[in-house]
PDB file of C-alpha atoms in Angstrom:
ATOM      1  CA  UNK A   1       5.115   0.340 -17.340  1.00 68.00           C
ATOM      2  CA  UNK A   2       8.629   1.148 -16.330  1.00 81.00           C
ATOM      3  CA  UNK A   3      10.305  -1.392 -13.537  1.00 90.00           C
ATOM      4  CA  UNK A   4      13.162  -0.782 -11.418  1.00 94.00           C
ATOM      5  CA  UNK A   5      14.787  -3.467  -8.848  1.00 94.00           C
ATOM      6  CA  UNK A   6      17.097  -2.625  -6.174  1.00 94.00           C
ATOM      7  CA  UNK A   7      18.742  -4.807  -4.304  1.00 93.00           C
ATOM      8  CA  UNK A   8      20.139  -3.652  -0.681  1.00 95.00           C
ATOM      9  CA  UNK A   9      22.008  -4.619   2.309  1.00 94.00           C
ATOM     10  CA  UNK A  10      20.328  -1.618   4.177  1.00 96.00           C
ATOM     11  CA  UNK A  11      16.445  -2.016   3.468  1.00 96.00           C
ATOM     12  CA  UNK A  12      14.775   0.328   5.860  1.00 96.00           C
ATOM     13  CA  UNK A  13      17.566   3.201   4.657  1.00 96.00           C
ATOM     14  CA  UNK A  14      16.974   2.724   1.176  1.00 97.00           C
ATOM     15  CA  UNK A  15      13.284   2.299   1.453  1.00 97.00           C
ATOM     16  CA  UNK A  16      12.378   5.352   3.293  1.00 97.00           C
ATOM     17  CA  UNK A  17      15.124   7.552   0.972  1.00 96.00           C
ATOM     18  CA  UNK A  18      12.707   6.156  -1.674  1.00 97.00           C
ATOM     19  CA  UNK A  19       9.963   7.429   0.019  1.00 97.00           C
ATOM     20  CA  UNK A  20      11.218  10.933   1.272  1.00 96.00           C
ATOM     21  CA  UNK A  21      12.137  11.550  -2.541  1.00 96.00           C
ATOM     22  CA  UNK A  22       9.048  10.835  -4.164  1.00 97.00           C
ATOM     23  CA  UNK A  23       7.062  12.595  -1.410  1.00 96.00           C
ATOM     24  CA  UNK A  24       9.183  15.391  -1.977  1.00 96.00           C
ATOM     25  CA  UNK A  25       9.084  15.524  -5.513  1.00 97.00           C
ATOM     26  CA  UNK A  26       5.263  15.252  -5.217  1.00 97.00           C
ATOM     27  CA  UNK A  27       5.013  18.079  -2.730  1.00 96.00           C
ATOM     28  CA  UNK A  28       6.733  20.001  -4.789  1.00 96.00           C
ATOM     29  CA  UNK A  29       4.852  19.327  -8.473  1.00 96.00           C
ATOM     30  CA  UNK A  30       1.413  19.247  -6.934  1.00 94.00           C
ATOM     31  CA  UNK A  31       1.107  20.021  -3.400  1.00 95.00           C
ATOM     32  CA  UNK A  32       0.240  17.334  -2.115  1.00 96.00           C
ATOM     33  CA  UNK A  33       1.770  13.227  -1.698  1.00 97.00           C
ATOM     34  CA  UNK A  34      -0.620  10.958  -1.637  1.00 97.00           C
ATOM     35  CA  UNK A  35       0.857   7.184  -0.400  1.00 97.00           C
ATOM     36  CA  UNK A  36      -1.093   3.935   0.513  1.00 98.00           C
ATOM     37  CA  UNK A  37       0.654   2.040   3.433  1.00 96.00           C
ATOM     38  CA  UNK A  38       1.242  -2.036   3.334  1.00 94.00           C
ATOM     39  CA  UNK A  39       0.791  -3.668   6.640  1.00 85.00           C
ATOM     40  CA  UNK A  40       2.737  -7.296   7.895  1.00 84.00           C
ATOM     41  CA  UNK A  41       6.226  -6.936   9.582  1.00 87.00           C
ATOM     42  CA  UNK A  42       7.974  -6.445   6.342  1.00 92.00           C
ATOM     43  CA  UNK A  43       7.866  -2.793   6.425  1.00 94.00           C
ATOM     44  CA  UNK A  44       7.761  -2.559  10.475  1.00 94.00           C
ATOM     45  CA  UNK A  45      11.489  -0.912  10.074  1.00 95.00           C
ATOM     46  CA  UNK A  46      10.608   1.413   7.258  1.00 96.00           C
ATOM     47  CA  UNK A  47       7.778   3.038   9.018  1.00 96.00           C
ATOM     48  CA  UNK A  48      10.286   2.986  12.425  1.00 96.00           C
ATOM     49  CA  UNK A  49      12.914   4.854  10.269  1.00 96.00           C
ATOM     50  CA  UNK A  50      10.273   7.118   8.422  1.00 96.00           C
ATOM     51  CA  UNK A  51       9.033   8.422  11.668  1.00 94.00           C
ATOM     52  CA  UNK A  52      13.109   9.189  12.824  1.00 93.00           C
ATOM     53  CA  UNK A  53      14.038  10.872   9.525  1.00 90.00           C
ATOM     54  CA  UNK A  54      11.201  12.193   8.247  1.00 86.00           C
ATOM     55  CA  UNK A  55       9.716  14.684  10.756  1.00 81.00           C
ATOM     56  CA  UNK A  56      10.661  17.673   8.173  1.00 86.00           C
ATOM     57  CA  UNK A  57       8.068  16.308   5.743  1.00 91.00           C
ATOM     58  CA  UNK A  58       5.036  18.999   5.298  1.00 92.00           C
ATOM     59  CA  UNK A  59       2.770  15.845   7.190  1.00 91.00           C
ATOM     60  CA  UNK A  60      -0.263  18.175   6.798  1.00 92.00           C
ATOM     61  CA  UNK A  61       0.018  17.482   3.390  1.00 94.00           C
ATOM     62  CA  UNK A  62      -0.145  14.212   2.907  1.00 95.00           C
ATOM     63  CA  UNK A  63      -2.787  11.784   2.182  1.00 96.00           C
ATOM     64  CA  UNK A  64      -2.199   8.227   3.983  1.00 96.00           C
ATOM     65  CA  UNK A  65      -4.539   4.877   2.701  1.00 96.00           C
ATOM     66  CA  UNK A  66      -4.151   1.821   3.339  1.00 95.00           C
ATOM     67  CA  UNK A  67      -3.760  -1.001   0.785  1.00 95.00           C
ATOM     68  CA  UNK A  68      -5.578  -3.622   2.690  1.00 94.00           C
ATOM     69  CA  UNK A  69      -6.332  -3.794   5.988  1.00 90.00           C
ATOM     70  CA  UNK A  70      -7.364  -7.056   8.786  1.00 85.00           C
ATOM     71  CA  UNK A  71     -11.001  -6.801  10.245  1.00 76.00           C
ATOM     72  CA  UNK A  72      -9.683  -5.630  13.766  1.00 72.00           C
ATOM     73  CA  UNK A  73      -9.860  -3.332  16.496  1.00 69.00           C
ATOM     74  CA  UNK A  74      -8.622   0.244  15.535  1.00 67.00           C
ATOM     75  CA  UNK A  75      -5.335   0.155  18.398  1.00 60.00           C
ATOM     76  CA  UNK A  76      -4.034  -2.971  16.476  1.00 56.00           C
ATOM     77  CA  UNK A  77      -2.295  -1.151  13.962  1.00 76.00           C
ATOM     78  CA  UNK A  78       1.309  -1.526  13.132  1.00 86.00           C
ATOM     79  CA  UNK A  79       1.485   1.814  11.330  1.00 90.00           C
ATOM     80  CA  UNK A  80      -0.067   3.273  14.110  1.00 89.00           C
ATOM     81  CA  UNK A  81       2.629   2.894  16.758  1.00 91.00           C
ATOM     82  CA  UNK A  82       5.656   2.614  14.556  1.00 93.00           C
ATOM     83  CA  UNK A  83       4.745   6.060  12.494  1.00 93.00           C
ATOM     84  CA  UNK A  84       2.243   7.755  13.429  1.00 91.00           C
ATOM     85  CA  UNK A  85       2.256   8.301  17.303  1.00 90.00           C
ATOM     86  CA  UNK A  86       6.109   8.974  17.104  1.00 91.00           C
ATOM     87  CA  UNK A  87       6.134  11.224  14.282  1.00 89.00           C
ATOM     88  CA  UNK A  88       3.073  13.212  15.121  1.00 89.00           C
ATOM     89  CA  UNK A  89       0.969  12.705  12.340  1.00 90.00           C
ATOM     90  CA  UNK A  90      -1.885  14.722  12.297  1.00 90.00           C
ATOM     91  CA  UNK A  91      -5.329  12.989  12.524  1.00 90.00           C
ATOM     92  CA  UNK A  92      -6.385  14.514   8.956  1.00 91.00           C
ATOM     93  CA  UNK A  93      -3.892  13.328   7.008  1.00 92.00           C
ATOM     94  CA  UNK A  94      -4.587   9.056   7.848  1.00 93.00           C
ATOM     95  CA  UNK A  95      -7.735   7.519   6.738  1.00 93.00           C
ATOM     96  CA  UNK A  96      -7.810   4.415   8.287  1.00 90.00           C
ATOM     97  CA  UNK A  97     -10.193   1.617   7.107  1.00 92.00           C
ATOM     98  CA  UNK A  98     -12.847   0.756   9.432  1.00 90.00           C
ATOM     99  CA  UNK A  99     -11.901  -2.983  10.251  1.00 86.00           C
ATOM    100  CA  UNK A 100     -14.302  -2.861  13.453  1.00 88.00           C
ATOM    101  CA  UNK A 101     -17.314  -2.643  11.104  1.00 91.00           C
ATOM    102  CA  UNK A 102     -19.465  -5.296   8.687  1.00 94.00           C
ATOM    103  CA  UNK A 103     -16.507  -5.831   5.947  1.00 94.00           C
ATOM    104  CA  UNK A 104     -19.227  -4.879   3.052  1.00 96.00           C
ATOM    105  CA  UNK A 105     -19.586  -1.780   4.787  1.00 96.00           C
ATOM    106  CA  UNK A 106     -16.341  -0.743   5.547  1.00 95.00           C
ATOM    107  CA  UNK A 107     -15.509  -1.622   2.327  1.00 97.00           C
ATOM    108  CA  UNK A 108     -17.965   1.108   0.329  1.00 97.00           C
ATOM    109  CA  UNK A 109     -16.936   3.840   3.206  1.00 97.00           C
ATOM    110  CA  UNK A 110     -13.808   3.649   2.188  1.00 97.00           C
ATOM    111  CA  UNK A 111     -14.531   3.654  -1.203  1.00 97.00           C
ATOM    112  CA  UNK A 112     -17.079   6.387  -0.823  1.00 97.00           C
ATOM    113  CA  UNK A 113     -14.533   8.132   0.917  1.00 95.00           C
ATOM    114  CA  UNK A 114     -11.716   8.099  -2.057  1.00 96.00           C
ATOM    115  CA  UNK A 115     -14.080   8.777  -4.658  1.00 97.00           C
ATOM    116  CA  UNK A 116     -14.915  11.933  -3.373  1.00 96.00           C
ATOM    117  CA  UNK A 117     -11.391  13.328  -2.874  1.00 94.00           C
ATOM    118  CA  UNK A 118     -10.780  12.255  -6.772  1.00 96.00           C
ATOM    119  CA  UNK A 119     -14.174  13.839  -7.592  1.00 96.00           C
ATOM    120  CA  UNK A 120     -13.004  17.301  -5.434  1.00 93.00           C
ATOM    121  CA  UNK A 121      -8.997  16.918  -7.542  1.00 92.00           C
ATOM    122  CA  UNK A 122     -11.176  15.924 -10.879  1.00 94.00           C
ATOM    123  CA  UNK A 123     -10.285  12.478 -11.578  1.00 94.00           C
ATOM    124  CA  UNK A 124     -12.027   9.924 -12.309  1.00 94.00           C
ATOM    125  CA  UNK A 125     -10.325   7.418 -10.006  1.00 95.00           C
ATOM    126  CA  UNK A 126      -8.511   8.648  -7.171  1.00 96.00           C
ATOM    127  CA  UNK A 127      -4.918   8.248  -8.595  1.00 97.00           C
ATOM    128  CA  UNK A 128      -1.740   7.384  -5.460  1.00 98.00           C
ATOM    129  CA  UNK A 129       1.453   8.934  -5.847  1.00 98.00           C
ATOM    130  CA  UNK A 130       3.112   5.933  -4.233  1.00 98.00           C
ATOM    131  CA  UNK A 131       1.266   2.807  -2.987  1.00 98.00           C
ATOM    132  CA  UNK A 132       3.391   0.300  -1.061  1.00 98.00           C
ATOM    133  CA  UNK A 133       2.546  -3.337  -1.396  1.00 98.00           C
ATOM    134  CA  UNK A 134       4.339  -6.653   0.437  1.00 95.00           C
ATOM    135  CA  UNK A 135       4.134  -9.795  -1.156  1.00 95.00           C
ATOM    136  CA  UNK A 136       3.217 -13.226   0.278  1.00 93.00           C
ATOM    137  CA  UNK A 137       4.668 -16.704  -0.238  1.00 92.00           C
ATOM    138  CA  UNK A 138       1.681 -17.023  -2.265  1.00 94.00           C
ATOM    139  CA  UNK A 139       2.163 -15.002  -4.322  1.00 95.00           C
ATOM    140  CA  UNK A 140      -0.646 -12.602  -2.539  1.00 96.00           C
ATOM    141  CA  UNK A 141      -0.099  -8.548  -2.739  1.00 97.00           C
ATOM    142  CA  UNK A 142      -2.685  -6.262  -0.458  1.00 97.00           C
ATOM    143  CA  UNK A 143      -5.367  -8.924   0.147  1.00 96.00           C
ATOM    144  CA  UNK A 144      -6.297 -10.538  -3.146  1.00 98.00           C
ATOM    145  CA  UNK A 145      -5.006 -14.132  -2.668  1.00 97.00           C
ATOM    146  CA  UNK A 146      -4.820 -17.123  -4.568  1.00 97.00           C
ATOM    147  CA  UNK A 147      -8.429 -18.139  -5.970  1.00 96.00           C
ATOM    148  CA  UNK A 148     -10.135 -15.328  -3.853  1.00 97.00           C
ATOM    149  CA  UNK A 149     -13.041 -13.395  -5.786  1.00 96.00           C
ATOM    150  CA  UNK A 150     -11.125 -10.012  -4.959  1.00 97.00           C
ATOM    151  CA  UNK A 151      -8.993 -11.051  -8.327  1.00 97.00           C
ATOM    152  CA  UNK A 152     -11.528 -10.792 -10.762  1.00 95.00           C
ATOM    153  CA  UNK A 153     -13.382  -7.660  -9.590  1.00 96.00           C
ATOM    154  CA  UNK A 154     -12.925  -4.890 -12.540  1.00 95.00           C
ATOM    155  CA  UNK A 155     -15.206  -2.125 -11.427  1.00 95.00           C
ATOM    156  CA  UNK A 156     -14.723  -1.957  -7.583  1.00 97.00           C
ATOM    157  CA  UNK A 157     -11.691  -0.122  -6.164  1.00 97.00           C
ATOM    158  CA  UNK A 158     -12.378  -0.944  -2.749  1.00 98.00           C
ATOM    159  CA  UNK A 159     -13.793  -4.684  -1.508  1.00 97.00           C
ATOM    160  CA  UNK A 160     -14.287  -6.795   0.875  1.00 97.00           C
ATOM    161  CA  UNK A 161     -12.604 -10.301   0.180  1.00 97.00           C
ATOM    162  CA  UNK A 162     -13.319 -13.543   1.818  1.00 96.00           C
ATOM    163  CA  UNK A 163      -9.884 -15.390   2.521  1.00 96.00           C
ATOM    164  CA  UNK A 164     -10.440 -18.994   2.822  1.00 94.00           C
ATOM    165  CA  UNK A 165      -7.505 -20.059   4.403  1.00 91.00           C
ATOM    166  CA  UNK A 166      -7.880 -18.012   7.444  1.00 90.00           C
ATOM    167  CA  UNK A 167     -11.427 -18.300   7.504  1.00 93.00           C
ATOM    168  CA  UNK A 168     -12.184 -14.234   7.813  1.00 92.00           C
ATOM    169  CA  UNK A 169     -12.111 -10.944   5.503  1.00 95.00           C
ATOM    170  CA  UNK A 170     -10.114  -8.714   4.792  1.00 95.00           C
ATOM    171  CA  UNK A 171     -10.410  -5.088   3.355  1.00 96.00           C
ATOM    172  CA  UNK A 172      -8.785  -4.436   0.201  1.00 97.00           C
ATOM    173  CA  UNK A 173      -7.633  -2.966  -2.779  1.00 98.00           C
ATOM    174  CA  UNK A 174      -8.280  -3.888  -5.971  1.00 98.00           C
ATOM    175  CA  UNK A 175      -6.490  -4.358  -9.220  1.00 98.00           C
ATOM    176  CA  UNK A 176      -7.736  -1.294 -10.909  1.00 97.00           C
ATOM    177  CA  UNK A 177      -6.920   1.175  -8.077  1.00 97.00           C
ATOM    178  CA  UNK A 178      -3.837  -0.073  -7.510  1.00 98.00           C
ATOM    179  CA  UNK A 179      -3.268  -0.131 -11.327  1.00 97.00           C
ATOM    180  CA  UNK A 180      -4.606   3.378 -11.963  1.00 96.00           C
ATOM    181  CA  UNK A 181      -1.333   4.871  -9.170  1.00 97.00           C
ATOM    182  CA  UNK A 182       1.853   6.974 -10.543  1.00 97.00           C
ATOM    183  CA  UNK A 183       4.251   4.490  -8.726  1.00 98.00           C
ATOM    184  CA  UNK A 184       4.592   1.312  -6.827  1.00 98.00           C
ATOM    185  CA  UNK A 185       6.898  -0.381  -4.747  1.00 98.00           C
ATOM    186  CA  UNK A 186       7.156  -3.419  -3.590  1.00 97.00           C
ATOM    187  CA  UNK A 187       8.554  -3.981  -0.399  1.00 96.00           C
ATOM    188  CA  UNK A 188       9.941  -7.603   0.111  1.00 95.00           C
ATOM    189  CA  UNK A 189      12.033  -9.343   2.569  1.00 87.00           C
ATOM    190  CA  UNK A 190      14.775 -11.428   2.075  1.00 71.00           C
ATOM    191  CA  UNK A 191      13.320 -14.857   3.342  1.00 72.00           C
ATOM    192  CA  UNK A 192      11.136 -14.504   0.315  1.00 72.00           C
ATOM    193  CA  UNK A 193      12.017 -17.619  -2.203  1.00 85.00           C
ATOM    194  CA  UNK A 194      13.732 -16.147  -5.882  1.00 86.00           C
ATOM    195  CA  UNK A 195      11.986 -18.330  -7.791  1.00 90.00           C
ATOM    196  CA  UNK A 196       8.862 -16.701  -6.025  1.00 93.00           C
ATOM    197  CA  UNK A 197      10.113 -13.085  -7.014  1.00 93.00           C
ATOM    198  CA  UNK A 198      11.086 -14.287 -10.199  1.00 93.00           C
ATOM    199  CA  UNK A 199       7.573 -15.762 -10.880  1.00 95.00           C
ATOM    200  CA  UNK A 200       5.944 -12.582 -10.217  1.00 95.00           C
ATOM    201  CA  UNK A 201       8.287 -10.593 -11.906  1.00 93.00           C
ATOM    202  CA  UNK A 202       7.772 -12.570 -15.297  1.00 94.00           C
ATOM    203  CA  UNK A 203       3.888 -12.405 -14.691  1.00 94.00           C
ATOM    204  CA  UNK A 204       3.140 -15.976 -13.553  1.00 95.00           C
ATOM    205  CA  UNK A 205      -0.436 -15.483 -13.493  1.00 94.00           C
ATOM    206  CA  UNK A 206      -0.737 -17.892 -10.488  1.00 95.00           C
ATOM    207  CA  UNK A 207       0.644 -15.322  -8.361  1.00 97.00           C
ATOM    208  CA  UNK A 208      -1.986 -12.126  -7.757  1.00 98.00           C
ATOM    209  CA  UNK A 209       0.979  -9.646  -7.658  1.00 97.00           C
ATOM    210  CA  UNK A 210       1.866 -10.730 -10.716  1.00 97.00           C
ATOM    211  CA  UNK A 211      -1.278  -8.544 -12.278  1.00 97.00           C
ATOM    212  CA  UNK A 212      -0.320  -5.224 -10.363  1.00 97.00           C
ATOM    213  CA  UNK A 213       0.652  -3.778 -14.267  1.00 94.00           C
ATOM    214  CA  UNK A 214       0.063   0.125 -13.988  1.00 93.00           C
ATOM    215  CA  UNK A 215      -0.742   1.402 -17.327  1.00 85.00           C
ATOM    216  CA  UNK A 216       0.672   4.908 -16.643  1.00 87.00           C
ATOM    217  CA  UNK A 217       2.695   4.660 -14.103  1.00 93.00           C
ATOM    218  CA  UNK A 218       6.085   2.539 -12.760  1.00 96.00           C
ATOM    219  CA  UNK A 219       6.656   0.150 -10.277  1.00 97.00           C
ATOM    220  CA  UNK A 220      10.266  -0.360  -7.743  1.00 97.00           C
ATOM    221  CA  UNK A 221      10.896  -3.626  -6.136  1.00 96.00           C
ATOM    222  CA  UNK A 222      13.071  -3.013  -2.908  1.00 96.00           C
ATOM    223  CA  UNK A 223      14.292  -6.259  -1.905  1.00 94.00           C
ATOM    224  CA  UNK A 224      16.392  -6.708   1.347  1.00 92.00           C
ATOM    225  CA  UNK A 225      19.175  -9.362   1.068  1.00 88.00           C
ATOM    226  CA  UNK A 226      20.726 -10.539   3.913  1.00 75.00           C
TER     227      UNK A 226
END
């Protein structure tokens, strides 16, 4: 695993030039980007700046997950108003979980869903060009928190995990999809502690994102300082 940190006074620039590059680069080596959003207000003013700058992007062909998702209404979605109404994305390219459904169901849809497009490419699991993950003051990345069973499932790419301190599920992720992507970044605030970052980024195994380890692939932390 390769690791790169960058460090910026301009976050939501620097972010979405990350982006544009490896979506181009992508576009260009295989015809296709495939990227898994984060949700939270951390990347609010990426996705803002993504939809201003990146409206020459060939939209049609690109793939757009999501990483984890709340079990919610389908208007109550971040992404949804800050990139993909004002950028125009077409309906094909998004597949949204379904947090309006049972969380065990929505859970093997989605599942269902990206297993087929790695069984149409050939893969064995479907493999992101880019996913995007956030990081809690827990230590949590996607939805696999502290003590939930979401950390210790191996076979699963997508589950639904129980999240006992808000008392509901959420959709998620799981280690070995997340593991099995070409690159990763982190996107992280700058109200997040040091000693949190630095934690994860010596694999504290307290802290979940400490695990997200890509065996072929390389991970980016953006973090915004003030």
């Amino acid at each position: 695993m390769g690791r790169e940190i960058i460090r910026t006074k301009d976050f939501a620039t620097d972010a979405v030039n990350f982006i544009v590059d490896l979506a181009r680069k992508s576009l260009a080596e295989r015809n296709e980007f495939r990227i898994a959003l984060s949700g939270g207000n951390t990347p609010r003013p990426v996705y803002t700046e993504l939809a201003r700058t990146g409206r020459d992007l060939l939209w049609q062909r690109i793939l757009i997950t999501f990483g984890d998702e709340r079990c919610v209404p389908p208007d109550d979605r971040m992404a949804r108003e800050t990139l993909f109404i004002p950028a125009h994305l077409p309906d094909k390219s998004i597949m949204r979980m379904r947090g309006e459904i049972e969380p065990q169901i929505a859970a093997e849809d989605y599942q269902d869903y990206i297993d087929l497009l790695a069984t149409q490419r050939g893969e064995p699991i479907y493999r992101h060009d880019l996913i995007l993950l956030g990081l809690g003051n827990d230590g949590h990345t996607a939805s696999l928190f502290p003590g939930t069973a979401g950390l210790e499932e191996t076979t699963r790419r997508v589950i639904a995990n129980f999240v006992p301190q808000f008392n509901s599920w959420r959709l998620s992720f799981t280690f070995p999809l997340i593991n099995h992507a070409r690159q990763i970044c982190f996107l992280v605030n700058a109200t997040k502690r040091e000693k949190l970052i630095d934690g994860v980024l010596k694999g504290d195994p307290k802290y979940p994102a400490s695990r997200v380890n890509p065996s072929a692939g390389e991970v980016t932390w953006i973090l915004a300082e003030n």
